[in-house]
CSV table of C-alpha atoms in Angstrom, one decimal:
chain,number,residue,atom,x,y,z
A,15,MET,CA,8.5,0.7,11.5
A,16,GLU,CA,9.0,4.0,10.1
A,17,THR,CA,7.7,4.4,6.5
A,18,ASP,CA,8.7,6.7,3.6
A,19,LEU,CA,5.1,6.2,2.1
A,20,TYR,CA,3.9,9.6,3.3
A,21,GLU,CA,4.7,13.4,2.8
A,22,GLU,CA,3.7,16.6,4.7
A,23,ASP,CA,0.2,16.8,3.2
A,24,HIS,CA,-0.6,13.5,4.1
A,25,GLU,CA,0.4,14.2,7.7
A,26,LEU,CA,-1.6,17.5,7.6
A,27,PHE,CA,-4.6,15.4,6.3
A,28,ARG,CA,-4.2,12.8,9.3
A,29,GLU,CA,-4.6,15.6,11.9
A,30,THR,CA,-7.9,16.6,10.2
A,31,VAL,CA,-8.8,12.9,10.5
A,32,ARG,CA,-8.0,12.6,13.9
A,33,GLU,CA,-10.0,15.6,14.8
A,34,TYR,CA,-13.0,14.1,13.2
A,35,VAL,CA,-12.3,10.8,14.9
A,36,VAL,CA,-12.6,12.4,18.4
A,37,ARG,CA,-15.5,14.5,17.6
A,38,GLU,CA,-17.6,12.5,15.6
A,39,VAL,CA,-16.6,8.6,16.1
A,40,LEU,CA,-15.2,7.9,19.4
A,41,PRO,CA,-18.4,9.1,21.3
A,42,HIS,CA,-20.3,6.8,19.6
A,43,LEU,CA,-18.8,3.5,18.8
A,44,GLU,CA,-20.5,1.6,21.4
A,45,ARG,CA,-24.0,2.4,20.8
A,46,TRP,CA,-23.1,1.9,16.9
A,47,ASP,CA,-22.1,-1.7,17.7
A,48,ARG,CA,-25.4,-2.2,19.8
A,49,ASP,CA,-27.5,-0.8,17.1
A,50,HIS,CA,-25.8,-2.4,14.3
A,51,LEU,CA,-25.8,0.8,12.5
A,52,ILE,CA,-23.8,3.8,11.9
A,53,ASP,CA,-25.5,7.4,12.3
A,54,ARG,CA,-26.0,9.0,9.0
A,55,SER,CA,-24.6,12.3,10.9
A,56,ALA,CA,-21.2,10.7,10.8
A,57,TRP,CA,-21.1,10.5,6.9
A,58,LEU,CA,-22.5,13.9,6.7
A,59,ALA,CA,-19.9,15.2,9.2
A,60,ALA,CA,-17.0,13.1,7.2
A,61,GLY,CA,-18.4,14.9,4.0
A,62,LYS,CA,-18.1,18.6,5.7
A,63,GLN,CA,-14.6,17.9,6.7
A,64,GLY,CA,-13.7,16.8,3.0
A,65,LEU,CA,-13.0,13.1,4.1
A,66,LEU,CA,-15.2,11.7,1.3
A,67,GLY,CA,-15.3,11.7,-2.7
A,68,LEU,CA,-11.4,12.4,-2.4
A,69,ALA,CA,-11.0,11.4,-6.0
A,70,VAL,CA,-14.2,12.9,-7.2
A,71,PRO,CA,-13.5,15.7,-9.6
A,72,GLU,CA,-14.0,19.3,-8.3
A,73,THR,CA,-16.7,19.9,-10.8
A,74,TYR,CA,-18.8,17.9,-8.8
A,75,GLY,CA,-17.8,18.9,-5.5
A,76,GLY,CA,-14.9,16.6,-4.8
A,77,ALA,CA,-11.1,17.2,-4.3
A,78,GLY,CA,-10.0,15.6,-7.5
A,79,GLN,CA,-7.4,13.9,-5.6
A,80,GLN,CA,-6.1,10.2,-7.0
A,81,ASP,CA,-3.3,9.9,-4.6
A,82,TYR,CA,-4.4,6.6,-2.6
A,83,ARG,CA,-2.2,7.4,0.2
A,84,PHE,CA,-5.0,9.7,1.5
A,85,ARG,CA,-7.2,6.7,1.7
A,86,ALA,CA,-4.7,4.8,3.5
A,87,VAL,CA,-4.3,7.5,6.1
A,88,LEU,CA,-8.2,7.2,6.8
A,89,ALA,CA,-7.9,3.3,7.2
A,90,GLU,CA,-4.9,3.7,9.6
A,91,GLU,CA,-6.8,6.4,11.7
A,92,PHE,CA,-10.2,4.7,11.8
A,93,VAL,CA,-8.7,1.4,12.7
A,94,ALA,CA,-6.4,2.5,15.2
A,95,VAL,CA,-9.3,3.6,17.6
A,96,GLY,CA,-11.4,0.3,16.6
A,97,ALA,CA,-13.6,1.7,14.2
A,98,ALA,CA,-13.0,-0.6,11.4
A,99,ALA,CA,-16.9,-1.0,10.7
A,100,LEU,CA,-17.2,2.9,10.1
A,101,HIS,CA,-14.1,2.5,7.7
A,102,SER,CA,-15.6,-0.6,6.2
A,103,GLY,CA,-18.9,1.4,5.1
A,104,PHE,CA,-16.7,4.3,3.9
A,105,SER,CA,-14.3,2.3,2.1
A,106,LEU,CA,-17.3,0.7,0.1
A,107,ASN,CA,-18.4,4.1,-0.8
A,108,GLU,CA,-14.8,5.2,-1.7
A,109,ASP,CA,-12.7,2.2,-3.1
A,110,VAL,CA,-15.5,-0.1,-4.7
A,111,VAL,CA,-18.5,2.3,-6.0
A,112,LEU,CA,-16.9,5.3,-6.7
A,113,PRO,CA,-14.5,3.9,-9.2
A,114,TYR,CA,-17.2,2.6,-11.1
A,115,LEU,CA,-19.1,5.8,-11.4
A,116,LEU,CA,-15.8,7.6,-12.4
A,117,ASP,CA,-14.8,5.4,-15.0
A,118,LEU,CA,-18.0,3.9,-16.4
A,119,ALA,CA,-20.8,6.6,-15.6
A,120,THR,CA,-22.2,8.9,-18.4
A,121,PRO,CA,-21.9,12.6,-17.6
A,122,GLY,CA,-25.5,12.7,-16.7
A,123,GLN,CA,-25.1,9.9,-14.3
A,124,LYS,CA,-22.1,11.6,-12.8
A,125,GLU,CA,-23.9,15.1,-12.5
A,126,ARG,CA,-26.7,13.2,-10.4
A,127,TRP,CA,-24.8,11.2,-8.3
A,128,LEU,CA,-21.1,12.2,-7.5
A,129,PRO,CA,-21.9,15.4,-5.4
A,130,GLY,CA,-23.9,13.2,-2.9
A,131,LEU,CA,-20.9,10.7,-2.4
A,132,THR,CA,-18.8,13.8,-1.7
A,133,THR,CA,-21.1,15.3,0.9
A,134,GLY,CA,-22.1,12.1,2.4
A,135,ARG,CA,-25.9,12.4,1.7
A,136,THR,CA,-25.5,9.7,-0.7
A,137,ILE,CA,-24.4,6.2,0.8
A,138,ALA,CA,-23.7,3.7,-1.9
A,139,ALA,CA,-23.4,-0.2,-2.1
A,140,ILE,CA,-22.6,-3.0,-4.7
A,141,ALA,CA,-25.0,-5.8,-4.8
A,142,MET,CA,-23.0,-9.3,-6.3
A,143,THR,CA,-23.4,-11.7,-3.9
A,144,GLU,CA,-26.3,-14.1,-3.9
A,145,PRO,CA,-27.5,-17.0,-1.6
A,146,GLY,CA,-26.3,-19.5,-4.4
A,147,ALA,CA,-23.3,-17.3,-5.8
A,148,GLY,CA,-20.4,-15.8,-3.9
A,149,SER,CA,-16.7,-15.7,-5.6
A,150,ASP,CA,-18.2,-17.5,-8.8
A,151,LEU,CA,-20.0,-14.8,-10.7
A,152,ARG,CA,-21.2,-17.5,-12.9
A,153,GLY,CA,-23.7,-18.5,-10.5
A,154,ILE,CA,-25.7,-15.1,-10.4
A,155,ARG,CA,-29.3,-15.5,-11.2
A,156,THR,CA,-30.4,-12.0,-10.7
A,157,SER,CA,-31.9,-11.3,-14.3
A,158,ALA,CA,-32.9,-7.8,-16.0
A,159,VAL,CA,-35.1,-8.1,-19.1
A,160,ARG,CA,-35.6,-5.1,-21.5
A,161,ASP,CA,-39.0,-4.0,-21.4
A,162,GLY,CA,-39.5,-0.6,-23.3
A,163,ASP,CA,-37.5,2.2,-21.8
A,164,ASP,CA,-36.9,0.1,-18.9
A,165,TRP,CA,-35.0,-2.9,-17.6
A,166,VAL,CA,-37.1,-5.3,-15.4
A,167,VAL,CA,-35.1,-6.7,-12.7
A,168,ASN,CA,-35.6,-9.7,-10.5
A,169,GLY,CA,-33.7,-11.6,-7.9
A,170,ALA,CA,-32.1,-11.4,-4.5
A,171,LYS,CA,-28.7,-10.3,-3.0
A,172,THR,CA,-27.3,-11.0,0.1
A,173,PHE,CA,-24.2,-10.2,2.5
A,174,ILE,CA,-24.4,-6.4,1.1
A,175,THR,CA,-22.4,-4.0,3.1
A,176,ASN,CA,-24.2,-0.7,3.5
A,177,GLY,CA,-27.5,-2.7,2.6
A,178,ILE,CA,-29.8,-1.2,5.1
A,179,GLN,CA,-28.5,2.4,4.3
A,180,SER,CA,-27.8,2.8,0.9
A,181,ASP,CA,-29.5,5.4,-1.3
A,182,LEU,CA,-27.8,3.9,-4.6
A,183,VAL,CA,-26.8,0.4,-5.2
A,184,ILE,CA,-25.3,-1.2,-8.3
A,185,VAL,CA,-26.6,-4.3,-9.1
A,186,VAL,CA,-24.9,-7.0,-11.2
A,187,ALA,CA,-27.9,-9.0,-13.0
A,188,ARG,CA,-28.1,-11.2,-15.8
A,189,THR,CA,-29.1,-9.9,-19.1
A,190,ASP,CA,-28.9,-12.9,-21.4
A,191,GLU,CA,-27.8,-16.5,-20.6
A,192,ARG,CA,-24.0,-15.7,-20.8
A,193,ASP,CA,-23.8,-12.0,-20.0
A,194,LEU,CA,-24.0,-9.8,-16.7
A,195,THR,CA,-24.7,-6.2,-16.9
A,196,LEU,CA,-24.6,-3.4,-14.1
A,197,PHE,CA,-27.5,-1.1,-13.1
A,198,LEU,CA,-27.7,1.8,-10.5
A,199,VAL,CA,-30.8,1.2,-8.3
A,200,GLU,CA,-32.1,3.8,-6.3
A,201,ARG,CA,-33.7,3.5,-2.6
A,202,ASP,CA,-37.4,3.6,-2.8
A,203,THR,CA,-37.8,2.3,-6.2
A,204,PRO,CA,-40.9,0.3,-6.4
A,205,GLY,CA,-40.5,-3.3,-5.9
A,206,PHE,CA,-36.8,-2.9,-4.2
A,207,THR,CA,-36.9,-4.1,-0.8
A,208,ARG,CA,-34.4,-4.9,2.2
A,209,GLY,CA,-34.4,-7.9,3.9
A,210,ARG,CA,-33.1,-8.4,7.8
A,211,LYS,CA,-30.3,-6.8,8.9
A,212,LEU,CA,-27.9,-9.6,9.2
A,213,GLU,CA,-26.2,-10.6,12.5
A,214,LYS,CA,-22.2,-10.9,11.9
A,215,VAL,CA,-19.3,-12.2,13.7
A,216,GLY,CA,-17.8,-8.9,13.7
A,217,LEU,CA,-18.0,-5.3,12.4
A,218,HIS,CA,-21.2,-5.2,14.3
A,219,ALA,CA,-21.7,-1.3,13.7
A,220,GLN,CA,-21.4,-1.6,9.8
A,221,ASP,CA,-25.0,-2.6,8.4
A,222,THR,CA,-25.1,-5.6,6.1
A,223,ALA,CA,-28.4,-6.8,4.6
A,224,GLU,CA,-30.3,-8.9,2.1
A,225,LEU,CA,-31.9,-7.1,-1.0
A,226,PHE,CA,-34.6,-8.2,-3.1
A,227,PHE,CA,-35.9,-7.2,-6.3
A,228,ASP,CA,-39.4,-8.0,-7.3
A,229,ASP,CA,-40.2,-6.7,-10.7
A,230,VAL,CA,-38.2,-3.4,-10.1
A,231,ARG,CA,-38.0,-1.3,-13.1
A,232,VAL,CA,-35.0,0.4,-13.7
A,233,PRO,CA,-34.8,3.2,-16.2
A,234,ALA,CA,-32.5,2.5,-19.4
A,235,GLU,CA,-30.3,5.4,-18.5
A,236,ASN,CA,-29.5,3.7,-15.2
A,237,LEU,CA,-27.3,1.1,-17.0
A,238,LEU,CA,-24.0,1.6,-15.8
A,239,GLY,CA,-20.8,0.9,-18.4
A,240,THR,CA,-21.7,-1.4,-21.4
A,241,GLU,CA,-24.4,-4.0,-21.6
A,242,GLY,CA,-23.2,-7.4,-21.2
A,243,ARG,CA,-19.7,-6.3,-20.0
A,244,ALA,CA,-20.2,-6.3,-16.3
A,245,PHE,CA,-17.7,-9.2,-15.6
A,246,ALA,CA,-15.2,-7.1,-17.6
A,247,HIS,CA,-15.8,-3.9,-15.6
A,248,LEU,CA,-15.8,-5.9,-12.3
A,249,MET,CA,-12.5,-7.5,-13.1
A,250,GLU,CA,-10.7,-4.5,-14.1
A,251,ARG,CA,-11.4,-2.7,-10.8
A,252,LEU,CA,-11.1,-5.7,-8.2
A,253,PRO,CA,-7.3,-4.5,-7.5
A,254,ARG,CA,-8.1,-1.5,-5.8
A,255,GLU,CA,-10.8,-3.0,-3.7
A,256,ARG,CA,-8.2,-5.8,-2.8
A,257,LEU,CA,-5.5,-3.2,-2.1
A,258,SER,CA,-8.1,-1.6,0.1
A,259,ILE,CA,-8.5,-4.5,2.2
A,260,ALA,CA,-4.8,-5.0,2.5
A,261,VAL,CA,-4.2,-1.7,3.6
A,262,THR,CA,-7.0,-1.8,6.3
A,263,ALA,CA,-5.4,-5.4,7.3
A,264,GLN,CA,-1.8,-4.1,7.5
A,265,ALA,CA,-3.3,-1.0,9.4
A,266,ALA,CA,-5.2,-3.2,12.0
A,267,ALA,CA,-2.1,-5.5,12.4
A,268,GLU,CA,0.1,-2.4,13.5
A,269,ALA,CA,-2.6,-1.0,15.8
A,270,MET,CA,-3.1,-4.5,17.5
A,271,LEU,CA,0.6,-4.9,18.1
A,272,ARG,CA,1.0,-1.2,19.3
A,273,TRP,CA,-1.9,-2.0,22.1
A,274,THR,CA,-0.4,-5.2,23.1
A,275,THR,CA,3.2,-3.9,23.4
A,276,ASP,CA,1.9,-1.1,25.9
A,277,PHE,CA,-0.2,-3.8,27.7
A,278,VAL,CA,2.5,-6.4,28.3
A,279,ARG,CA,4.8,-3.7,29.3
A,280,GLU,CA,2.4,-2.3,31.9
A,281,ARG,CA,0.9,-5.5,33.1
A,282,GLU,CA,2.9,-7.4,35.9
A,283,ALA,CA,3.0,-11.2,36.9
A,284,PHE,CA,5.6,-12.8,39.5
A,285,GLY,CA,7.0,-9.5,40.3
A,286,ARG,CA,7.8,-8.2,36.8
A,287,SER,CA,6.5,-7.0,33.8
A,288,ILE,CA,5.2,-9.8,31.6
A,289,ALA,CA,6.9,-8.1,28.7
A,290,GLU,CA,10.2,-9.3,30.2
A,291,PHE,CA,9.3,-12.7,29.8
A,292,GLN,CA,11.2,-14.5,26.9
A,293,THR,CA,8.1,-16.1,25.3
A,294,VAL,CA,6.5,-12.9,25.4
A,295,GLY,CA,9.3,-11.0,23.7
A,296,HIS,CA,10.0,-13.4,21.3
A,297,THR,CA,6.2,-13.2,20.3
A,298,LEU,CA,6.5,-9.5,20.0
A,299,ALA,CA,9.8,-10.1,17.8
A,300,GLU,CA,8.0,-12.3,15.5
A,301,LEU,CA,4.9,-10.0,15.1
A,302,ARG,CA,7.0,-6.8,14.8
A,303,THR,CA,8.9,-8.7,11.9
A,304,GLU,CA,5.7,-9.9,9.9
A,305,THR,CA,4.2,-6.3,10.4
A,306,GLU,CA,7.2,-4.7,9.0
A,307,VAL,CA,7.5,-7.1,6.1
A,308,GLY,CA,3.7,-6.8,5.4
A,309,ARG,CA,4.2,-2.9,5.5
A,310,ALA,CA,7.0,-3.0,2.9
A,311,TYR,CA,4.8,-4.9,0.5
A,312,VAL,CA,1.7,-2.6,1.0
A,313,ASP,CA,3.4,0.6,0.8
A,314,LYS,CA,5.0,-0.7,-2.8
A,315,ALA,CA,1.5,-1.8,-3.7
A,316,VAL,CA,0.1,1.9,-3.0
A,317,ARG,CA,2.8,3.5,-5.0
A,318,ALA,CA,2.0,1.1,-7.9
A,319,LEU,CA,-1.8,1.7,-7.8
A,320,ASN,CA,-0.9,5.6,-7.7
A,321,ALA,CA,1.5,4.9,-11.0
A,322,GLY,CA,-1.4,2.9,-12.5
A,323,GLN,CA,0.6,-0.2,-12.4
A,324,LEU,CA,-0.9,-2.3,-9.7
A,325,SER,CA,-1.6,-5.6,-11.3
A,326,ALA,CA,-4.6,-8.0,-10.6
A,327,VAL,CA,-1.7,-10.6,-9.3
A,328,ASP,CA,0.1,-8.3,-6.9
A,329,ALA,CA,-3.2,-7.1,-5.8
A,330,ALA,CA,-4.2,-10.7,-5.0
A,331,LYS,CA,-0.8,-11.1,-3.2
A,332,ALA,CA,-1.2,-8.0,-0.9
A,333,LYS,CA,-4.8,-9.1,0.1
A,334,TRP,CA,-4.3,-12.7,1.1
A,335,TRP,CA,-0.9,-12.0,2.9
A,336,THR,CA,-2.1,-9.1,5.0
A,337,SER,CA,-5.4,-10.3,5.8
A,338,GLU,CA,-4.1,-13.8,6.7
A,339,MET,CA,-1.5,-12.1,9.0
A,340,GLN,CA,-4.1,-9.8,10.4
A,341,ASN,CA,-5.9,-12.6,11.6
A,342,ARG,CA,-2.5,-14.5,13.0
A,343,ILE,CA,-1.8,-11.3,15.1
A,344,ALA,CA,-5.2,-10.8,16.1
A,345,ALA,CA,-5.3,-14.0,17.8
A,346,ARG,CA,-1.8,-14.1,18.9
A,347,CYS,CA,-2.3,-10.4,20.4
A,348,LEU,CA,-5.6,-11.1,22.3
A,349,GLN,CA,-3.5,-14.1,24.0
A,350,LEU,CA,-1.3,-11.9,25.3
A,351,HIS,CA,-3.8,-10.0,26.8
A,352,GLY,CA,-5.0,-13.1,28.7
A,353,GLY,CA,-8.5,-12.8,30.2
A,354,TYR,CA,-8.9,-9.0,29.5
A,355,GLY,CA,-8.3,-9.7,25.8
A,356,TYR,CA,-11.7,-11.7,25.8
A,357,MET,CA,-13.7,-8.5,27.2
A,358,LEU,CA,-14.9,-6.5,24.7
A,359,GLU,CA,-14.2,-3.2,26.6
A,360,TYR,CA,-10.8,-3.8,25.4
A,361,PRO,CA,-9.9,-2.8,21.8
A,362,ILE,CA,-8.1,-6.0,20.7
A,363,ALA,CA,-11.4,-8.0,21.6
A,364,ARG,CA,-13.3,-6.1,19.1
A,365,ALA,CA,-10.3,-6.2,16.7
A,366,PHE,CA,-10.0,-10.0,16.8
A,367,LEU,CA,-13.8,-10.1,15.7
A,368,ASP,CA,-13.6,-7.6,12.9
A,369,ALA,CA,-10.4,-9.1,11.5
A,370,ARG,CA,-12.1,-12.4,10.5
A,371,VAL,CA,-14.0,-11.3,7.5
A,372,GLN,CA,-10.7,-9.7,6.0
A,373,THR,CA,-9.8,-13.4,4.6
A,374,ILE,CA,-13.3,-13.7,3.1
A,375,TYR,CA,-14.8,-10.8,1.2
A,376,GLY,CA,-13.2,-9.2,-1.7
A,377,GLY,CA,-12.4,-12.8,-2.7
A,378,THR,CA,-11.3,-15.5,-0.3
A,379,THR,CA,-7.7,-16.3,0.5
A,380,GLU,CA,-8.3,-19.4,-1.6
A,381,ILE,CA,-9.5,-17.4,-4.7
A,382,MET,CA,-6.4,-15.2,-4.2
A,383,LYS,CA,-4.0,-18.1,-4.4
A,384,GLU,CA,-5.9,-19.4,-7.6
A,385,ILE,CA,-5.2,-16.1,-9.2
A,386,ILE,CA,-1.7,-16.1,-8.2
A,387,SER,CA,-1.1,-19.9,-9.1
A,388,ARG,CA,-2.6,-19.4,-12.6
A,389,ASP,CA,0.1,-16.6,-13.1
A,390,ILE,CA,3.1,-19.0,-12.4
A,391,VAL,CA,1.8,-21.8,-14.3
A,392,GLY,CA,0.6,-19.7,-17.1
A,393,GLY,CA,3.5,-17.4,-17.3
A,394,SER,CA,6.9,-18.0,-18.6
A,395,ARG,CA,9.6,-20.3,-17.2
A,396,ALA,CA,12.4,-18.6,-15.4
């Protein structure tokens, strides 16, 4: 489906991204999967190409570009070659961590950390999830207690994207019985350690880890935002994170459909292309319709974000619909590949595995539906 979302500048940027992918990504994808880790050189090369820190003001070395369509171009080009794991790491920096620093950091904090996010020298993470606390942040037990000019942090986090390589981690900690606060914890801070590199179903190249905090002393100047306001800070920025997942899901669905359409046109059975069989043709018709409907909503959501009008409810709709659609399309496209779809040398197999987490992180499908249903039940009657 043709989309009118992009303009000439976005397509020129797309060419830059494609050059980066050919040179810095494709030669390394299989090794990254085996190592469960992406080379830091990939981050540094992306920084040199101007692919990181797009929204960072020029004062700190960024492009000062607030147009989210450039981020969407990156998502499309990465998943198109099966590099969803790399995109996951980049997206964590760009769509999750960076907005916190841009909106909440002090001038000193920005001066210290924003330049590294644009060059790729600083890899960031956010540590919310704990062994006993996932979607419900009220279950967070990691604590921070004020001691002179420091805060002393104790606790454990899990399922942390970029957990192994991160140089800077936004940690959500409980500062009293009711309130949560955000802290910036740096690599090599005494008492801050990383656990095992977690084995996942998909996104194998993207490092995910456990983090431990044992009497970690965090300087008071590393408190991010307002003390006790972490929950509000988190809620305010979730729409962008969820749209990021939706954009990725949409791009992945479209890529899988392209691969599958090409495959069934070339593959023959009983003397003809399997695309000519009615059951296959009808399946492709269904999948194309689903992706085009998804594309229309995602494009609308991207425009709303650019205009500062994307609501938490509409972001939740985009996230749950597209991520569930991505998984449906992954399963059906793999089926159309037959035995080849089960082979990891085919991109559909990797995409099938990578898709599964999309309905879980950033808020599960069930949580998205709860957000939407509360808006319906609590809203005015039509």
